[in-house]
mmCIF file of C-alpha atoms in Angstrom:
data_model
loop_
_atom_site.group_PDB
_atom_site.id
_atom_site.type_symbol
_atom_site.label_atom_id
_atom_site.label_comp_id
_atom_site.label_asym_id
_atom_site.label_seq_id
_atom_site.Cartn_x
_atom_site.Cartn_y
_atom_site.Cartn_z
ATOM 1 C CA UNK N 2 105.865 78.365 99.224
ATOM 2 C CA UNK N 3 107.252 80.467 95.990
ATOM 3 C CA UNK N 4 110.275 82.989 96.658
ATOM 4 C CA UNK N 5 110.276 85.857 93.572
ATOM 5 C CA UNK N 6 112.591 87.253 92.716
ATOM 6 C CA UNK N 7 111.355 89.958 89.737
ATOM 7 C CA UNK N 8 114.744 91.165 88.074
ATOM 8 C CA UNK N 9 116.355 91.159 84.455
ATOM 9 C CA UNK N 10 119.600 88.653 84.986
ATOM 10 C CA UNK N 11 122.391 90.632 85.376
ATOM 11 C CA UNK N 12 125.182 92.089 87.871
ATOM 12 C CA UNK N 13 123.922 94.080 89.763
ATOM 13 C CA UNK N 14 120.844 92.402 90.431
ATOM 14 C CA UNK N 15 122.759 89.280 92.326
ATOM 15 C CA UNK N 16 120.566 86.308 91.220
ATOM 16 C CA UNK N 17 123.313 84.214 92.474
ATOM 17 C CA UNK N 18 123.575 85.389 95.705
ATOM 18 C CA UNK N 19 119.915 84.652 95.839
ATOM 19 C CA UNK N 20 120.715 81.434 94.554
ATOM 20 C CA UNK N 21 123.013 80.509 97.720
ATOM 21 C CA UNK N 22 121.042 82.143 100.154
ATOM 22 C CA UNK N 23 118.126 79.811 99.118
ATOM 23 C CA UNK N 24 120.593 76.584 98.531
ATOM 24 C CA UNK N 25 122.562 77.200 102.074
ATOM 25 C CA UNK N 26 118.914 77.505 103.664
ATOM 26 C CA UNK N 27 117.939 74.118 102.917
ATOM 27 C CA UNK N 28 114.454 75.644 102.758
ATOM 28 C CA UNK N 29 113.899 73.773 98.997
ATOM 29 C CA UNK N 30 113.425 70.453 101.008
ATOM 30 C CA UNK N 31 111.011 71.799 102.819
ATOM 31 C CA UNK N 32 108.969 72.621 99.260
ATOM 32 C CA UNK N 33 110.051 76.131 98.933
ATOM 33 C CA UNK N 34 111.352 77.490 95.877
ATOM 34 C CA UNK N 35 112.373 80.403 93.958
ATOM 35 C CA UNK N 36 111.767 81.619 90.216
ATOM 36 C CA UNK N 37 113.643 84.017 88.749
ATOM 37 C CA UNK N 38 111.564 86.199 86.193
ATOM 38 C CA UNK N 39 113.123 88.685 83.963
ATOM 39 C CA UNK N 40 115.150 89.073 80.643
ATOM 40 C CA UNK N 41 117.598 86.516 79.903
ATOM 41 C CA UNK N 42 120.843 87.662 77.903
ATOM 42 C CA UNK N 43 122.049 84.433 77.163
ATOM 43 C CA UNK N 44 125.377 85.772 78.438
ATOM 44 C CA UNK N 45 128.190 84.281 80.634
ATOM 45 C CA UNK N 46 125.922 85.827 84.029
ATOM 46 C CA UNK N 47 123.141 83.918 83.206
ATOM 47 C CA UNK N 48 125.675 80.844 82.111
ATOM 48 C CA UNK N 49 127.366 80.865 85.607
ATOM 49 C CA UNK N 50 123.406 81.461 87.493
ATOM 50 C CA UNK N 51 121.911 78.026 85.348
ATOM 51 C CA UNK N 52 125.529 76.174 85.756
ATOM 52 C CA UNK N 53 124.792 77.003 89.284
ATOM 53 C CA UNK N 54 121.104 75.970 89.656
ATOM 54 C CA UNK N 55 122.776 72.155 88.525
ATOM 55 C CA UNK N 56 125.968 72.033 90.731
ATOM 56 C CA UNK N 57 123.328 72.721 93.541
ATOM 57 C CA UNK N 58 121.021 70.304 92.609
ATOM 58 C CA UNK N 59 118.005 72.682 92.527
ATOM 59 C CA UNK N 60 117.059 72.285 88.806
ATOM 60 C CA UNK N 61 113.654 70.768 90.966
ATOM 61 C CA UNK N 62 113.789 74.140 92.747
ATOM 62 C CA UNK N 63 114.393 76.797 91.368
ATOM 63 C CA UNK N 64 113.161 77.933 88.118
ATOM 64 C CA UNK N 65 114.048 80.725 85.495
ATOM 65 C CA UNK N 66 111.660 81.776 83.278
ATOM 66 C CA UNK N 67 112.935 85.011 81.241
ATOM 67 C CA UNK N 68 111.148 87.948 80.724
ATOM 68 C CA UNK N 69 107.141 87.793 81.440
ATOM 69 C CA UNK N 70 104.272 90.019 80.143
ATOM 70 C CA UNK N 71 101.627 88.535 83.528
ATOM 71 C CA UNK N 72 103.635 90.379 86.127
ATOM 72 C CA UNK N 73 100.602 90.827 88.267
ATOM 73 C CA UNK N 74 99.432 86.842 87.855
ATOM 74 C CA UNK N 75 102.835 85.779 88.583
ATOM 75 C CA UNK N 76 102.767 87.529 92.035
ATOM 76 C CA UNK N 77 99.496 86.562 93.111
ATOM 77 C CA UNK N 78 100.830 82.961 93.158
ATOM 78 C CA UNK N 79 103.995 83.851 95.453
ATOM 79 C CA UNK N 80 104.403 84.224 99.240
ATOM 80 C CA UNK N 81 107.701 86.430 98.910
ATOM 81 C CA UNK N 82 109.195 88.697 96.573
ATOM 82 C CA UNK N 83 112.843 89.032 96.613
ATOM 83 C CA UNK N 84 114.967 91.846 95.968
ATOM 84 C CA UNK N 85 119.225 91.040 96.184
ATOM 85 C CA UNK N 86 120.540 93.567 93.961
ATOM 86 C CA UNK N 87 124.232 94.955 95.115
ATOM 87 C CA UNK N 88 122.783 98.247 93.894
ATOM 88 C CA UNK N 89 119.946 99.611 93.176
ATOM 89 C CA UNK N 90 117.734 103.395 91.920
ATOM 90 C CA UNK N 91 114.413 103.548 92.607
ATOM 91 C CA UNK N 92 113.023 99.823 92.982
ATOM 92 C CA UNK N 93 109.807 100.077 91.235
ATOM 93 C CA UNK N 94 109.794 95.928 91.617
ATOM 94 C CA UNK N 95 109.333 96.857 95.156
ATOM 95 C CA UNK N 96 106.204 98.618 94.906
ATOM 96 C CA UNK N 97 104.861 95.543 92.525
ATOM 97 C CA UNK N 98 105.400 93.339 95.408
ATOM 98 C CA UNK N 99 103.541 96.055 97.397
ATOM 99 C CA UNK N 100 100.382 95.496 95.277
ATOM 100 C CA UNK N 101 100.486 92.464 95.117
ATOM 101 C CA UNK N 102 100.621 92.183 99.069
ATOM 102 C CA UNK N 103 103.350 89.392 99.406
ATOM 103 C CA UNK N 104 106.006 89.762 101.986
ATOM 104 C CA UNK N 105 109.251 91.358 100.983
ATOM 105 C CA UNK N 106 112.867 90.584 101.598
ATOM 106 C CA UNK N 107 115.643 93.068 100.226
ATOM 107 C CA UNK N 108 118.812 94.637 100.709
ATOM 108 C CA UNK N 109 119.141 97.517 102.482
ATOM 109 C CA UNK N 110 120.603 99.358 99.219
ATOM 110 C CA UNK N 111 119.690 102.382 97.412
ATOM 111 C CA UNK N 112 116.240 103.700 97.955
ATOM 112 C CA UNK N 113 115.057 100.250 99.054
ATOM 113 C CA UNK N 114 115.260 101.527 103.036
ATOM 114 C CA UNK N 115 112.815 104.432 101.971
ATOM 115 C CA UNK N 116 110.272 101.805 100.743
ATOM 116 C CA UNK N 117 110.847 98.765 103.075
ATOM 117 C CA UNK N 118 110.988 100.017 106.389
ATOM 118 C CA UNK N 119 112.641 96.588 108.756
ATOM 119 C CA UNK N 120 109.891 94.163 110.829
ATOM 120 C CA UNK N 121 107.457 97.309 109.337
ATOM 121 C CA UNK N 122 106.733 96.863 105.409
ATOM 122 C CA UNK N 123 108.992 94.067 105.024
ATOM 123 C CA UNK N 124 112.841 92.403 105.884
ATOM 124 C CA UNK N 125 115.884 94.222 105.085
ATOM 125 C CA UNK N 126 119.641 92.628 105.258
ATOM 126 C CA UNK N 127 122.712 93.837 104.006
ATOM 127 C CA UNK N 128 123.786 93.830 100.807
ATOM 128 C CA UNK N 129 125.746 90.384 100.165
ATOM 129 C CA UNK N 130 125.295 89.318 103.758
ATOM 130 C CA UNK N 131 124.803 85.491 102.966
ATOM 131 C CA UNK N 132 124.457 84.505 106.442
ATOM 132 C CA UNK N 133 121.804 87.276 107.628
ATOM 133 C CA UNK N 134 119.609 86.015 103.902
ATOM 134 C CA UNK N 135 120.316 82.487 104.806
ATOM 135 C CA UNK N 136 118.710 82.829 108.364
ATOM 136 C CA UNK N 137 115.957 85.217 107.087
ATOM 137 C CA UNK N 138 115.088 82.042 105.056
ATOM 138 C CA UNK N 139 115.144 79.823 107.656
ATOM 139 C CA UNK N 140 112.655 82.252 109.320
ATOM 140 C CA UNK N 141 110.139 82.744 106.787
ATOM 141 C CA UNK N 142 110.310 78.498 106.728
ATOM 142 C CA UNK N 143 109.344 78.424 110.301
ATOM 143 C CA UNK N 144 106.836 81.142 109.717
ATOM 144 C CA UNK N 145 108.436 83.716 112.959
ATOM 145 C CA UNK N 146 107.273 86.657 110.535
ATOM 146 C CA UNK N 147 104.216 88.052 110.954
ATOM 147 C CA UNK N 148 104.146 87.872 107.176
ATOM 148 C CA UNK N 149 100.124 88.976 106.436
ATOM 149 C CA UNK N 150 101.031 92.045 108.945
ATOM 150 C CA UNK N 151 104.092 92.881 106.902
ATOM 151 C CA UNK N 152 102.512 92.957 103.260
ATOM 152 C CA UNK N 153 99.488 94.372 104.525
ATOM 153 C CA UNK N 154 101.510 96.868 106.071
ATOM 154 C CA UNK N 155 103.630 97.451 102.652
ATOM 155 C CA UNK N 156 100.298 97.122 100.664
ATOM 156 C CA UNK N 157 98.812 100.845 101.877
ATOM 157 C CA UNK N 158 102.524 102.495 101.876
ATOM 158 C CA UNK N 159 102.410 101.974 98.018
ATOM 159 C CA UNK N 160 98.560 103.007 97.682
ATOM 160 C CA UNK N 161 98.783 105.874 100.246
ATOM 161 C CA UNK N 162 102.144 107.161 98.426
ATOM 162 C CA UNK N 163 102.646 105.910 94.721
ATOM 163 C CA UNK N 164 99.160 105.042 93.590
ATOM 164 C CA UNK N 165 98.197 106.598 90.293
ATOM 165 C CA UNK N 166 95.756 109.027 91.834
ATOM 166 C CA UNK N 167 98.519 109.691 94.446
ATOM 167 C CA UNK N 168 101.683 110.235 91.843
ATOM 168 C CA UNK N 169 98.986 112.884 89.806
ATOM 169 C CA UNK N 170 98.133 114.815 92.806
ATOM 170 C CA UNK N 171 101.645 115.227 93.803
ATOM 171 C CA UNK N 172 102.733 116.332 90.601
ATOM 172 C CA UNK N 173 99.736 118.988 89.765
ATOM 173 C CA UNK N 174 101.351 119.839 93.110
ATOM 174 C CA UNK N 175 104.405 120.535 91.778
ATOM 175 C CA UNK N 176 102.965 122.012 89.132
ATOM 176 C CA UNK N 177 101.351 124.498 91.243
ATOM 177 C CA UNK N 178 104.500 125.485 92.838
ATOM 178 C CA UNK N 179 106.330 125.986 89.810
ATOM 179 C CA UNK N 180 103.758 127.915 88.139
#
């Protein structure tokens, strides 16, 4: 019952969004909870995020841990990964979550929709849509997601399209082309 959410702290990436979603849910008394794993600045974000954590009375809950070297370990003890950012590039912590095969839950932003395709690969919301992430928690508590299905699914999209073998034949490809 761990919730991941695999993202320096910063702006962009929302941790406390992620933090309400997951407080408003209730879903900690059921023995969920969340770690946040990624650089810590020490800085007034990750201030507010901790100060947060307390007024919430999660400190039993949810768990920061800064950044970590055993990605792949970390993951293979979770049952979500959680992406919340407000914006986002290419989300190569999506295609982590992929190999690791644990569901995914994360805004619809950036390329995120090219990766997590909705009740396919994973669960998209909108971007800072508390009450859509608050009932997509709820959901995963009850266990209404096919959840295997959807990380399975996830799983081969990453190996069939941005495995190592994959990214090297696409790019002698290229290559090809250009020559």
């Amino acid at each position: 019952k761990r919730i991941v959410l695999l993202a320096n702290l910063r702006t962009p990436k929302n941790h406390l969004f992620a933090l309400l979603a997951f407080s408003h849910s209730k879903i900690a008394s059921f023995g969920w909870t969340l770690h946040f794993i990624g650089k810590d600045n020490l800085d007034q974000y990750s201030i507010n995020l901790k100060q947060k954590i307390v007024a919430e009375n999660l400190e039993n809950s949810v768990f920061i841990y800064g950044a970590c070297t055993d990605i792949q370990h970390i993951l293979n003890q979770a049952d979500v990964g959680l992406l919340t950012s407000t914006y986002e590039g290419f989300p190569v912590t999506l295609l982590e979550y992929g190999r690791a095969t644990i569901l995914v839950v994360c805004s619809n932003v950036g390329y995120c929709g090219q990766i997590i395709k909705n009740d396919q690969t994973g669960i998209c919301f909108e971007s800072e849509d508390l009450n859509e992430l608050v009932c997509i928690f709820k959901e995963i508590q009850k266990s209404t997601f096919n959840k295997r299905q959807l990380a399975t699914s996830l799983n081969n999209f990453v190996y069939q399209n941005y495995s190592a073998n994959q990214v090297i034949n696409k790019m002698l490809v290229a290559y090809q082309k250009a020559l």
